[in-house]
Short mmCIF file of N, CA and C in Angstrom, two decimals:
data_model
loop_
_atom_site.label_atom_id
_atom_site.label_comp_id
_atom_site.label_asym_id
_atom_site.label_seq_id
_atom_site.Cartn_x
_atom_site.Cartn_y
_atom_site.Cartn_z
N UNK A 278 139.46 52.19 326.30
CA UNK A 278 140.82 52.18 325.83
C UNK A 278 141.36 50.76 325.96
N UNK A 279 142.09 50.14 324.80
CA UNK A 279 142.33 48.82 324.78
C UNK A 279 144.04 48.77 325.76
N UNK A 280 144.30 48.25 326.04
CA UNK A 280 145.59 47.68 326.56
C UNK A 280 146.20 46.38 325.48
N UNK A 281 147.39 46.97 325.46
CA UNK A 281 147.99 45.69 324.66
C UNK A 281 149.49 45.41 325.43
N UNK A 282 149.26 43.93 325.76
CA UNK A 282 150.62 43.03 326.38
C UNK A 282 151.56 43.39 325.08
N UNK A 283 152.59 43.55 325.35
CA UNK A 283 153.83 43.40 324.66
C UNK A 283 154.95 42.67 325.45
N UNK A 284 155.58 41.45 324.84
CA UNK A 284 156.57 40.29 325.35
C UNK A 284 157.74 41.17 324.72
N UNK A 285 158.48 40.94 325.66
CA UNK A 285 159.97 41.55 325.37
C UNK A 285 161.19 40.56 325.72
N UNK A 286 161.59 39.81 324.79
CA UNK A 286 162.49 38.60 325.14
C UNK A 286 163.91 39.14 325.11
N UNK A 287 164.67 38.10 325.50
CA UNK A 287 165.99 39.25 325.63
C UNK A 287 166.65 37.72 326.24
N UNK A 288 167.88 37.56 325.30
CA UNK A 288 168.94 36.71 325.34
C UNK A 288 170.66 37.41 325.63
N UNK A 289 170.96 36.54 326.47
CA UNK A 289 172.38 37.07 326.44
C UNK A 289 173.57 36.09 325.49
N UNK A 290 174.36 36.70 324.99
CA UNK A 290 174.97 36.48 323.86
C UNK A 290 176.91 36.64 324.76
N UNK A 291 177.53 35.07 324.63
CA UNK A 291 178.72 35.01 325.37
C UNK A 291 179.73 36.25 324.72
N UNK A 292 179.95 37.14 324.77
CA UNK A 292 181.17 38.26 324.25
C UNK A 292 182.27 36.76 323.32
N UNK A 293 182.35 35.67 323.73
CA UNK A 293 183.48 34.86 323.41
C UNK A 293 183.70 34.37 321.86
N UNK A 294 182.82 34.66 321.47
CA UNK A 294 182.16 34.57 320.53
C UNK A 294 182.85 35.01 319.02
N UNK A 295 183.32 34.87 318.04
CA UNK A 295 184.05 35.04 316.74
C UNK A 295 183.56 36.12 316.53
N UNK A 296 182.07 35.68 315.99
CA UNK A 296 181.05 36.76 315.27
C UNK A 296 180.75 38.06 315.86
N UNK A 297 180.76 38.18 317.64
CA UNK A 297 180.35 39.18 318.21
C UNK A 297 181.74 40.17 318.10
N UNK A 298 182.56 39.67 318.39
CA UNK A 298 183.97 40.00 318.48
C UNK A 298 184.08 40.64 316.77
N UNK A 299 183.98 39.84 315.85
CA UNK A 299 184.19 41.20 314.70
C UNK A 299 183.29 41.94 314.38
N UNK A 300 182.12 42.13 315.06
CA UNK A 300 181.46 43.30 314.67
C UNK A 300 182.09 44.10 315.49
N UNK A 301 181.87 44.21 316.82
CA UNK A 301 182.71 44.95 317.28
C UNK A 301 184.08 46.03 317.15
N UNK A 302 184.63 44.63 316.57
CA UNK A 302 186.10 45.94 315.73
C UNK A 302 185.65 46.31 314.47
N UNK A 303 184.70 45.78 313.53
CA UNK A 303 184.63 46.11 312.39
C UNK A 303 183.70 47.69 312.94
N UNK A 304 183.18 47.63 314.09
CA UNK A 304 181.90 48.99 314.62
C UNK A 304 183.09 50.04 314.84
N UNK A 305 184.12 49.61 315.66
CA UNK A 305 185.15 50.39 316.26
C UNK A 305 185.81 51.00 315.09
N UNK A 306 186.44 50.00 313.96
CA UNK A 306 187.41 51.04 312.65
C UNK A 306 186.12 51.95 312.31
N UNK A 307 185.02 51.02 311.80
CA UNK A 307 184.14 52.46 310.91
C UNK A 307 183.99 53.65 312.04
N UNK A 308 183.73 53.73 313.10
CA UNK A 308 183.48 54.52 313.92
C UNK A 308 184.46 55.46 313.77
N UNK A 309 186.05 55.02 313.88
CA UNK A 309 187.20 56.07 313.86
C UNK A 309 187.16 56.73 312.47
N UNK A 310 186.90 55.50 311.73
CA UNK A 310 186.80 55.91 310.00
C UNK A 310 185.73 57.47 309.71
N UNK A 311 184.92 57.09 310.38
CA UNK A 311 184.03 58.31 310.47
C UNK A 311 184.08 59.32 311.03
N UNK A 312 184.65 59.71 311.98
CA UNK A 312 184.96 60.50 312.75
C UNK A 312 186.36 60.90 311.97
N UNK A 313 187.29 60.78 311.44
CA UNK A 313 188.21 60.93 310.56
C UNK A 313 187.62 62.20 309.56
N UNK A 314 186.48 61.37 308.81
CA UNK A 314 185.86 62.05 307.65
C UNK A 314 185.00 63.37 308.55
N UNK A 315 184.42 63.27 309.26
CA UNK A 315 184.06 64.35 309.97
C UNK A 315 184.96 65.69 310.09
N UNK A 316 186.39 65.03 310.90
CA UNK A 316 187.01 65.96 310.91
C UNK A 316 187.44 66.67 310.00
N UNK A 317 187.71 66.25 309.07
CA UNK A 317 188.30 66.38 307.91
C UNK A 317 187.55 67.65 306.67
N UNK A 318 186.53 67.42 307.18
CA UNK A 318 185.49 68.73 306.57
C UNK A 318 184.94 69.70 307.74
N UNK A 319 185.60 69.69 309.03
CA UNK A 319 185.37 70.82 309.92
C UNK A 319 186.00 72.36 309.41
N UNK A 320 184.90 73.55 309.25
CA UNK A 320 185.22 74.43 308.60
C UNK A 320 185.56 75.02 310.03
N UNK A 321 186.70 75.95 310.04
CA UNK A 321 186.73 77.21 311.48
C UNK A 321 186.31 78.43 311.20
N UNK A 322 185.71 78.86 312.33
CA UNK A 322 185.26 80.07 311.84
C UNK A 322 185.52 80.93 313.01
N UNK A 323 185.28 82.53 313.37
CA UNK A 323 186.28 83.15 314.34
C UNK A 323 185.15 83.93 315.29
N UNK A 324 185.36 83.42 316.43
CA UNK A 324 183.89 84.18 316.97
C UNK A 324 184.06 85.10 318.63
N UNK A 325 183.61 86.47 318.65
CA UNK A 325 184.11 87.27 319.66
C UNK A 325 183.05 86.42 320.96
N UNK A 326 183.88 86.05 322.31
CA UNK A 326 183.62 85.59 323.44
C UNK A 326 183.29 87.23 324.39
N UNK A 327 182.30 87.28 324.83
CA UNK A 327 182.53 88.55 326.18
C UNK A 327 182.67 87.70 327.38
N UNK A 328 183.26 87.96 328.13
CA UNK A 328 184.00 87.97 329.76
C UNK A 328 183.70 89.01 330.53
N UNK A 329 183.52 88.32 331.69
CA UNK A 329 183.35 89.53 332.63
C UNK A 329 184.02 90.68 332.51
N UNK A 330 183.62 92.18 332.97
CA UNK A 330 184.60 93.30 333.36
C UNK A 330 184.86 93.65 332.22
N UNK A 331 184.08 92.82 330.72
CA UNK A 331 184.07 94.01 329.67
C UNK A 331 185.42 93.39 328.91
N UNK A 332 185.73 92.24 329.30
CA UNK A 332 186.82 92.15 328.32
C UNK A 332 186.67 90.90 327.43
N UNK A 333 186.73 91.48 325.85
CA UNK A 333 186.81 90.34 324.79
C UNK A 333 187.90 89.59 324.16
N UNK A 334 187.05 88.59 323.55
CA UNK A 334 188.41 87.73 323.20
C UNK A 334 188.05 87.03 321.97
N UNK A 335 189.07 86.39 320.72
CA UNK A 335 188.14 86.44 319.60
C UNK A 335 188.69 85.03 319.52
N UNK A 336 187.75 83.52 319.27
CA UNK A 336 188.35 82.53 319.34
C UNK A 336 187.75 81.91 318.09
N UNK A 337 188.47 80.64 317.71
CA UNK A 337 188.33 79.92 316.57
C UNK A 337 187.48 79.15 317.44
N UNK A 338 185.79 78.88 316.38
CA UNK A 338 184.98 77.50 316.95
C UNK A 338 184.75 76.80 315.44
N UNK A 339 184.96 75.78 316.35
CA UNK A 339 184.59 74.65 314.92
C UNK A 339 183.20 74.26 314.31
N UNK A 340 182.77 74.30 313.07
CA UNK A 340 181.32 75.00 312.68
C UNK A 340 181.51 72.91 311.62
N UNK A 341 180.55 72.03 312.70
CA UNK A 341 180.76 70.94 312.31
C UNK A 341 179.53 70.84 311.08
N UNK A 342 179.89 70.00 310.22
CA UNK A 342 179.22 69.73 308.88
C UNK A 342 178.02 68.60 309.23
N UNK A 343 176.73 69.31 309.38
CA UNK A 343 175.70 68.78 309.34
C UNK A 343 174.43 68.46 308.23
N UNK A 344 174.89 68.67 306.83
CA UNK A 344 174.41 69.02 305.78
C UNK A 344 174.02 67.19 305.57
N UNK A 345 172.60 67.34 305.07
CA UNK A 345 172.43 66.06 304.13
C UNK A 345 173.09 65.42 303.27
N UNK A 346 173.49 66.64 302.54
CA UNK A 346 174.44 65.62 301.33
C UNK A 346 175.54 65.35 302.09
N UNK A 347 175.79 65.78 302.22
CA UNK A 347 177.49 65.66 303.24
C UNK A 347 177.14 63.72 303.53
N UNK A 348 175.90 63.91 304.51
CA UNK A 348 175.78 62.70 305.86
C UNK A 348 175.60 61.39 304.96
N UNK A 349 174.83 62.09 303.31
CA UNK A 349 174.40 61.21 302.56
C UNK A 349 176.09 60.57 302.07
N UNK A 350 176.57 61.55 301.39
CA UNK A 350 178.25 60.81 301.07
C UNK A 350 179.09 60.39 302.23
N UNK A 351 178.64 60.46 303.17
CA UNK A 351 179.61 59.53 304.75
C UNK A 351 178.65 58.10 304.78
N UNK A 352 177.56 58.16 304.25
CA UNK A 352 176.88 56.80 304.47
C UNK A 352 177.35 55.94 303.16
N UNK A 353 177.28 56.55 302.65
CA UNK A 353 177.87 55.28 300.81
C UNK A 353 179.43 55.15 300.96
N UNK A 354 179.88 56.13 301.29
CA UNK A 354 181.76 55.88 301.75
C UNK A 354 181.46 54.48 302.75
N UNK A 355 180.62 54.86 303.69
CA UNK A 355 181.02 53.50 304.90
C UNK A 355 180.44 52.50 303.95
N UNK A 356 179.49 52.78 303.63
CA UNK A 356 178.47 51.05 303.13
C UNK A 356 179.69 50.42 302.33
N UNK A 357 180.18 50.95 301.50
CA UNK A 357 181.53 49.93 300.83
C UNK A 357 182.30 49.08 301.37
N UNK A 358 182.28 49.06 302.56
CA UNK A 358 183.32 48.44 303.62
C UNK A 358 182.07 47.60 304.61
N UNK A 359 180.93 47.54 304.33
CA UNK A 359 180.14 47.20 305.07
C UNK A 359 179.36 45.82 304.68
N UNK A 360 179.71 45.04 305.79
CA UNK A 360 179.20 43.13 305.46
C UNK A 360 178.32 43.09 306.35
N UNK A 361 177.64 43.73 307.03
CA UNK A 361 176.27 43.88 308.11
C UNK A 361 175.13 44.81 307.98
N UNK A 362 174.30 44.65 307.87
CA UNK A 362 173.21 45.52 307.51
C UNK A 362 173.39 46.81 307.36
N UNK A 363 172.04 47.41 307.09
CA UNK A 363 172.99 49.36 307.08
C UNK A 363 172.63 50.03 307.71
N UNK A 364 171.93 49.50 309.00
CA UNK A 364 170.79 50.09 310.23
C UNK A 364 172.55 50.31 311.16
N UNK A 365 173.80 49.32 310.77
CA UNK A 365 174.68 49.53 311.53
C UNK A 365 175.65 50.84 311.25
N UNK A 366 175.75 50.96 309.96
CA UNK A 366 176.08 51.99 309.13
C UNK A 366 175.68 53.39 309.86
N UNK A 367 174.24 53.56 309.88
CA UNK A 367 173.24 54.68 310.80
C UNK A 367 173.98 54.66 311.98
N UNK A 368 173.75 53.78 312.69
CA UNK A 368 174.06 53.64 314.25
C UNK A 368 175.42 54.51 314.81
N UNK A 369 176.53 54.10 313.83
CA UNK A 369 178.29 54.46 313.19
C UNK A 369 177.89 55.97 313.21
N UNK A 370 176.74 56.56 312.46
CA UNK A 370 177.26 58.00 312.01
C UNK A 370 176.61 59.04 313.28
N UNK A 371 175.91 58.36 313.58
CA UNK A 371 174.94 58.85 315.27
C UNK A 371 175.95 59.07 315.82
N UNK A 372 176.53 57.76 316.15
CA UNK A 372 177.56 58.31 317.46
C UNK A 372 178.37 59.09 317.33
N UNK A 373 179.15 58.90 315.75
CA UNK A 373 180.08 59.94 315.46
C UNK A 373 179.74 61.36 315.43
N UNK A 374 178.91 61.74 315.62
CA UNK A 374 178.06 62.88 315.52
C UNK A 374 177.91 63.48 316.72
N UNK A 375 177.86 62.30 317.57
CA UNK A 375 177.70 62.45 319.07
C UNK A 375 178.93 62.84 320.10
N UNK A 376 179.97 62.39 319.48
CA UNK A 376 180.91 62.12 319.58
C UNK A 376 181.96 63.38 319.54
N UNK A 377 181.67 63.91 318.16
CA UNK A 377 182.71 65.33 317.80
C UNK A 377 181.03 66.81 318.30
N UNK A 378 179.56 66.73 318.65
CA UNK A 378 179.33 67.26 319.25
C UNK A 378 179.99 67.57 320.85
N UNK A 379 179.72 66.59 321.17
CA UNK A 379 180.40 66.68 322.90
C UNK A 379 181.75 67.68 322.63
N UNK A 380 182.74 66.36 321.81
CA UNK A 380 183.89 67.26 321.75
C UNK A 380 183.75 68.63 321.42
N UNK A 381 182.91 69.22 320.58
CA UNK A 381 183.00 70.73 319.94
C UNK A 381 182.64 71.53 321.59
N UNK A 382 181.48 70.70 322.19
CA UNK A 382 180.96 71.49 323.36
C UNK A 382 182.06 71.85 324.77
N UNK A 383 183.02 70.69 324.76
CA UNK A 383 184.09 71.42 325.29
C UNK A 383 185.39 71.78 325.24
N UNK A 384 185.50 72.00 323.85
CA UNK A 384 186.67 72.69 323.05
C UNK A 384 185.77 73.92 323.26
N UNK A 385 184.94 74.80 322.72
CA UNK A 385 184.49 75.74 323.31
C UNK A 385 184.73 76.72 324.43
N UNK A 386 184.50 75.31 325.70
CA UNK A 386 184.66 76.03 327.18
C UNK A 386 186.08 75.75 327.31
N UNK A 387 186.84 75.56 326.50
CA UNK A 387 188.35 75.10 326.82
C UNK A 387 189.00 73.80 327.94
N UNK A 388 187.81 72.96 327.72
CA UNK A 388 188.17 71.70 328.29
C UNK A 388 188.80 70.41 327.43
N UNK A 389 188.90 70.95 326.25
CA UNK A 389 189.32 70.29 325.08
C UNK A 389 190.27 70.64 324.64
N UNK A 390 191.06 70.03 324.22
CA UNK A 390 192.03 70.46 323.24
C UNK A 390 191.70 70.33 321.50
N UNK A 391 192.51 70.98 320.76
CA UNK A 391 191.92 70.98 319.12
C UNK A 391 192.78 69.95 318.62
N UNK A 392 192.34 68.74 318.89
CA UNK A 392 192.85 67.78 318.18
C UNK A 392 191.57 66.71 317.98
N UNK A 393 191.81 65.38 317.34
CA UNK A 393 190.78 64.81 316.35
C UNK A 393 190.26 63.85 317.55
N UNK A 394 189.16 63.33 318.36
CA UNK A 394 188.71 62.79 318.93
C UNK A 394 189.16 61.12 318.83
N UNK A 395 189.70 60.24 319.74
CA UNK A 395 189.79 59.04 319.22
C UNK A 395 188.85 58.12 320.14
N UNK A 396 188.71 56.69 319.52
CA UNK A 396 187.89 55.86 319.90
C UNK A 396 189.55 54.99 320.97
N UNK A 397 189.62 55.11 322.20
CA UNK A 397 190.04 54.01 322.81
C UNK A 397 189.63 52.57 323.70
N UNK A 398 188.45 52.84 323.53
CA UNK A 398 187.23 51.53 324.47
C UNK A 398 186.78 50.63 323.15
N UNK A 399 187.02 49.77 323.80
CA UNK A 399 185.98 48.25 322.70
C UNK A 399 184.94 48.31 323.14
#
């Protein structure tokens, strides 16, 4: 069995920086931008909970849009607005994805409230 060295270089890059600084907010609007459009096609749908001692309860869960075409028309909406490759574009719809999952997972257990997830961290 062969072994192969792999070099892994790795530079640090000052935050102070023009260029780093607008990707950043330009990552941050598309990010909200997307998560916007997400919400925006969340269908509800009505689903019986059982509880202990036999007692039910019938709650609205949010049934998030995971469809190809869908993800395909959230990627050409962002690319229009997009002056950086489109691996960043991808990156944008991951998280957003990641993002209103979590949230759906505890709107669910009622640790959430039903409102639209926002981005407040740079």
């Amino acid at each position: 069995m062969l072994k192969r060295a792999e070099r892994v270089r790795m530079y640090s890059i000052s935050l102070e920086d023009a260029r780093v600084r607008e990707l950043i907010s330009w990552y941050i609007r598309t990010l909200q931008k997307a998560i916007d459009t997400i919400w925006d096609n969340i269908t509800w749908k009505y689903d019986i909970k059982n509880y202990k001692r036999r007692r039910h309860a019938k709650v609205k869960v949010p049934v998030i849009p995971k469809s190809s075409k869908f993800k395909r028309e959230l990627r050409n909406e962002l690319m229009k607005d997009n002056p950086y490759a489109r691996h960043w574009v991808d990156a944008v719809i991951r998280t957003a994805y990641s993002i209103m999952d979590s949230w759906r997972k505890r709107y669910v257990k009622g640790k959430a409230k039903k409102c639209k997830p926002r981005i407040r961290r740079r």
